[in-house]
């Protein structure tokens, strides 16, 4: 497996005084995801939990829904000129009867760690038909429980402590217990790793759970929550307008600017016992 951190010497300036010192950086490397030997996507990610990342990505795209939909996931040997393995190419074998991905979701170029939608042909292609209807999810939450999520997320981030350069996604139950945490240079990758973990563990749909992300809430993160059956998405930073629109359309509770004891509830406030603000 690849490294998740690397060391590099830097020059640190403090009050005009320069000192040379080693610094720890989060590793960013490409991961090519193939399905049945055919290249589907290349995303920039932090190595680690790659099988979860691939599985979660395929759930988000509506390709798989159950553990049995994935027959195998393996690293591709011979990825280098000398026949070695870079651990940066994965091939997913689909289960019997599972339809291969639609060609419209193929991403024939690198996507960055900050944006997973760059390869989409159009916005309509993102609105994948959801398997589970999260609007009917009965989860109810005490707002005070949610305010603890950022602290719990931060405390569980092992690599962030060394680099300060990774996003995190955490899955919580209604009681505030952390079920799974994954880190990555990309927000969407961290979420895919969480969803992939749940998929491979047979936990979908993720009824009555809360997804917490360390950055902003984008359209794609709401879409990933919907595809995994997650009814509540909370974020430390702001959501986009499109994220709020999709959350309202699909019945997702969307919370942003979750800091300390304050938060903004954009949609689905009934699950927190409040009325979300009107547009």
Coordinates of C-alpha atoms in Angstrom, one line a residue:
X1 CA 0.0 0.0 0.0
X2 CA 1.1 3.6 -0.6
X3 CA 2.1 6.0 2.2
X4 CA -0.5 8.4 3.6
X5 CA 2.1 11.0 4.7
X6 CA 5.5 12.2 3.4
X7 CA 8.2 14.3 4.9
X8 CA 9.6 17.5 3.3
X9 CA 11.9 20.2 4.5
X10 CA 10.4 23.7 4.7
X11 CA 11.6 27.1 5.7
X12 CA 9.5 28.5 8.5
X13 CA 9.3 32.3 9.0
X14 CA 8.4 33.7 12.3
X15 CA 8.9 37.5 12.9
X16 CA 11.4 37.7 10.1
X17 CA 13.4 34.8 11.6
X18 CA 13.9 31.9 9.1
X19 CA 14.5 28.3 10.3
X20 CA 14.7 25.1 8.3
X21 CA 12.6 22.2 9.6
X22 CA 11.0 19.0 8.4
X23 CA 7.2 19.0 7.8
X24 CA 4.7 16.2 7.3
X25 CA 2.4 16.4 4.3
X26 CA -0.7 14.4 3.4
X27 CA 0.0 12.2 0.3
X28 CA -2.1 12.8 -2.8
X29 CA -1.9 10.1 -5.6
X30 CA -4.2 9.1 -8.4
X31 CA -6.5 6.1 -8.1
X32 CA -7.9 4.6 -11.3
X33 CA -11.1 2.7 -10.8
X34 CA -11.8 0.1 -13.4
X35 CA -15.0 -2.1 -13.6
X36 CA -14.6 -5.4 -15.4
X37 CA -11.2 -4.2 -16.8
X38 CA -12.7 -1.0 -18.3
X39 CA -11.5 2.3 -16.9
X40 CA -14.3 4.3 -15.3
X41 CA -12.7 7.1 -13.3
X42 CA -9.4 8.5 -12.0
X43 CA -9.6 10.5 -8.8
X44 CA -6.9 12.1 -6.7
X45 CA -7.0 10.6 -3.2
X46 CA -5.0 9.8 -0.1
X47 CA -4.0 6.1 -0.2
X48 CA -5.8 3.9 2.2
X49 CA -9.2 2.3 2.4
X50 CA -9.1 2.2 -1.4
X51 CA -11.6 -0.8 -1.6
X52 CA -14.1 1.2 0.4
X53 CA -13.5 4.2 -1.8
X54 CA -14.2 2.2 -5.0
X55 CA -17.3 0.6 -3.5
X56 CA -18.7 3.9 -2.2
X57 CA -18.1 5.6 -5.5
X58 CA -20.1 2.8 -7.3
X59 CA -22.9 3.2 -4.8
X60 CA -23.0 7.0 -5.4
X61 CA -23.2 6.3 -9.1
X62 CA -26.1 3.9 -8.7
X63 CA -24.1 0.9 -10.0
X64 CA -24.2 -1.2 -6.8
X65 CA -26.5 -1.4 -3.8
X66 CA -25.6 -4.6 -1.9
X67 CA -22.4 -6.5 -0.9
X68 CA -23.4 -9.2 -3.4
X69 CA -23.3 -6.7 -6.2
X70 CA -19.5 -6.7 -5.9
X71 CA -17.9 -10.0 -6.7
X72 CA -14.3 -8.8 -6.2
X73 CA -12.0 -5.8 -5.8
X74 CA -8.3 -6.1 -6.5
X75 CA -5.3 -4.1 -7.2
X76 CA -4.0 -4.5 -10.7
X77 CA -0.4 -5.8 -11.0
X78 CA 1.8 -4.8 -13.8
X79 CA 0.9 -1.1 -13.4
X80 CA 4.5 -0.1 -14.0
X81 CA 6.9 -0.6 -16.9
X82 CA 8.8 -3.2 -14.8
X83 CA 5.6 -5.1 -14.0
X84 CA 5.4 -3.8 -10.4
X85 CA 2.3 -2.7 -8.5
X86 CA 1.7 1.0 -7.8
X87 CA -1.4 0.2 -5.7
X88 CA -3.0 3.0 -7.7
X89 CA -5.2 1.0 -10.0
X90 CA -8.2 -1.0 -8.9
X91 CA -10.4 -3.4 -10.8
X92 CA -13.9 -4.1 -9.5
X93 CA -15.7 -7.3 -10.6
X94 CA -19.5 -7.0 -10.5
X95 CA -21.8 -9.7 -9.3
X96 CA -23.8 -11.9 -11.6
X97 CA -26.7 -9.9 -13.2
X98 CA -25.4 -6.5 -12.1
X99 CA -25.4 -4.1 -15.1
X100 CA -22.1 -2.3 -15.9
X101 CA -21.9 1.4 -15.4
X102 CA -23.6 3.6 -17.9
X103 CA -21.0 5.2 -20.2
X104 CA -22.3 8.7 -19.3
X105 CA -20.6 8.5 -15.9
X106 CA -17.2 7.8 -17.3
X107 CA -14.5 10.3 -16.3
X108 CA -11.8 10.1 -18.9
X109 CA -9.5 12.5 -17.2
X110 CA -8.2 13.2 -13.7
X111 CA -10.6 14.7 -11.2
X112 CA -9.1 16.8 -8.5
X113 CA -9.3 16.1 -4.8
X114 CA -11.7 19.0 -4.3
X115 CA -14.2 18.3 -7.0
X116 CA -15.7 14.9 -8.0
X117 CA -18.1 16.3 -10.5
X118 CA -15.7 17.6 -13.1
X119 CA -16.3 14.7 -15.4
X120 CA -20.1 14.8 -15.4
X121 CA -21.6 15.5 -18.8
X122 CA -24.4 17.5 -17.3
X123 CA -26.2 18.3 -14.0
X124 CA -29.0 16.0 -14.9
X125 CA -26.6 13.0 -15.0
X126 CA -25.9 13.5 -11.3
X127 CA -29.6 13.1 -10.4
X128 CA -29.3 9.4 -10.2
X129 CA -32.4 7.5 -9.3
X130 CA -32.2 6.8 -5.5
X131 CA -32.9 3.3 -4.3
X132 CA -34.1 4.5 -0.9
X133 CA -36.4 7.3 0.0
X134 CA -34.8 9.2 2.8
X135 CA -37.6 11.7 3.2
X136 CA -39.6 9.1 5.1
X137 CA -36.8 8.4 7.5
X138 CA -38.1 8.8 11.1
X139 CA -34.9 9.9 12.8
X140 CA -35.2 12.6 15.4
X141 CA -32.2 14.4 16.9
X142 CA -31.4 16.6 19.8
X143 CA -29.5 19.6 18.5
X144 CA -27.2 19.4 21.5
X145 CA -26.1 15.9 20.2
X146 CA -25.2 17.3 16.9
X147 CA -23.0 20.1 18.4
X148 CA -20.7 17.4 19.7
X149 CA -20.0 15.9 16.3
X150 CA -17.2 18.3 15.2
X151 CA -15.2 17.6 18.4
X152 CA -15.7 13.8 18.0
X153 CA -14.7 13.9 14.4
X154 CA -11.6 15.9 15.1
X155 CA -10.5 13.7 18.0
X156 CA -10.7 10.6 15.7
X157 CA -8.6 12.1 12.9
X158 CA -5.2 10.4 13.2
X159 CA -3.5 11.6 10.0
X160 CA -4.8 15.2 10.4
X161 CA -2.9 15.5 13.6
X162 CA 0.4 15.0 11.6
X163 CA -0.4 16.9 8.5
X164 CA -3.3 19.4 9.1
X165 CA -4.2 18.7 5.5
X166 CA -7.0 16.1 5.3
X167 CA -10.8 16.2 5.3
X168 CA -12.8 13.8 7.3
X169 CA -16.2 12.2 7.0
X170 CA -17.9 10.5 9.9
X171 CA -21.0 8.4 10.3
X172 CA -23.0 8.8 13.5
X173 CA -26.1 7.1 14.9
X174 CA -29.0 9.1 16.4
X175 CA -27.4 8.7 19.9
X176 CA -24.2 10.5 18.7
X177 CA -22.0 7.4 18.6
X178 CA -19.3 7.5 15.9
X179 CA -19.8 4.4 13.7
X180 CA -17.1 5.0 11.0
X181 CA -14.5 7.7 10.2
X182 CA -12.5 8.1 7.0
X183 CA -9.9 10.7 6.0
X184 CA -8.8 11.9 2.6
X185 CA -7.5 15.0 0.8
X186 CA -10.9 15.1 -1.0
X187 CA -14.2 15.5 0.8
X188 CA -16.0 13.4 -1.7
X189 CA -13.4 10.6 -1.4
X190 CA -13.8 10.6 2.4
X191 CA -17.5 10.2 2.0
X192 CA -17.1 7.5 -0.5
X193 CA -14.9 5.6 1.9
X194 CA -17.5 5.8 4.6
X195 CA -20.3 4.6 2.2
X196 CA -18.0 1.9 0.8
X197 CA -17.3 0.6 4.4
X198 CA -21.1 0.4 5.0
X199 CA -21.7 -1.3 1.7
X200 CA -19.1 -4.0 2.1
X201 CA -20.4 -4.5 5.7
X202 CA -24.0 -5.0 4.5
X203 CA -25.3 -1.9 6.3
X204 CA -27.2 -0.2 3.4
X205 CA -29.5 1.7 3.6
X206 CA -28.0 3.8 6.3
X207 CA -31.3 4.5 8.0
X208 CA -31.4 6.9 11.0
X209 CA -27.8 7.9 10.6
X210 CA -26.0 11.3 10.3
X211 CA -23.1 12.1 8.0
X212 CA -20.7 14.7 9.2
X213 CA -18.1 16.3 6.9
X214 CA -15.2 18.5 8.0
X215 CA -15.6 21.1 5.2
X216 CA -18.4 22.5 3.1
X217 CA -21.5 20.6 1.9
X218 CA -21.6 20.4 -1.9
X219 CA -24.3 19.1 -4.2
X220 CA -22.4 15.9 -4.7
X221 CA -22.2 15.2 -1.0
X222 CA -25.9 15.5 -0.6
X223 CA -26.3 13.2 -3.6
X224 CA -23.9 10.6 -2.0
X225 CA -25.9 10.7 1.2
X226 CA -29.2 10.1 -0.7
X227 CA -27.8 7.2 -2.6
X228 CA -26.6 5.6 0.7
X229 CA -30.0 6.2 2.4
X230 CA -28.5 8.8 4.9
X231 CA -31.2 11.2 6.0
X232 CA -29.1 13.9 7.7
X233 CA -26.0 15.7 6.5
X234 CA -24.0 18.1 8.7
X235 CA -21.0 20.2 7.8
X236 CA -18.6 22.5 9.6
X237 CA -18.8 25.0 6.7
X238 CA -21.4 26.3 4.3
X239 CA -23.5 24.4 1.8
X240 CA -23.9 25.5 -1.8
X241 CA -27.3 26.7 -3.1
X242 CA -27.5 23.6 -5.2
X243 CA -26.8 21.3 -2.2
X244 CA -29.7 23.0 -0.3
X245 CA -32.0 22.7 -3.3
X246 CA -31.3 18.9 -3.7
X247 CA -31.6 18.3 0.1
X248 CA -35.0 20.0 0.1
X249 CA -36.1 18.0 -3.0
X250 CA -35.0 14.7 -1.6
X251 CA -36.0 15.2 2.1
X252 CA -32.5 15.4 3.6
X253 CA -31.9 17.4 6.7
X254 CA -29.0 19.7 5.9
X255 CA -27.1 21.5 8.6
X256 CA -24.2 23.9 7.9
X257 CA -21.8 26.1 9.9
X258 CA -21.8 23.6 12.8
X259 CA -19.5 25.3 15.2
X260 CA -19.6 25.3 19.0
X261 CA -23.2 25.5 20.0
X262 CA -24.4 27.2 16.8
X263 CA -25.6 25.9 13.5
X264 CA -27.6 26.8 10.4
X265 CA -30.5 24.4 9.6
X266 CA -31.2 24.8 5.8
X267 CA -33.7 21.9 5.2
X268 CA -35.5 19.2 7.2
X269 CA -35.6 21.1 10.4
X270 CA -38.5 19.0 11.7
X271 CA -35.9 16.3 12.6
X272 CA -34.3 18.7 15.0
X273 CA -37.6 20.1 16.3
X274 CA -37.2 23.4 14.5
X275 CA -38.5 25.1 11.4
X276 CA -35.9 25.5 8.7
X277 CA -35.7 29.0 7.2
X278 CA -37.6 29.8 4.0
X279 CA -35.8 31.0 0.9

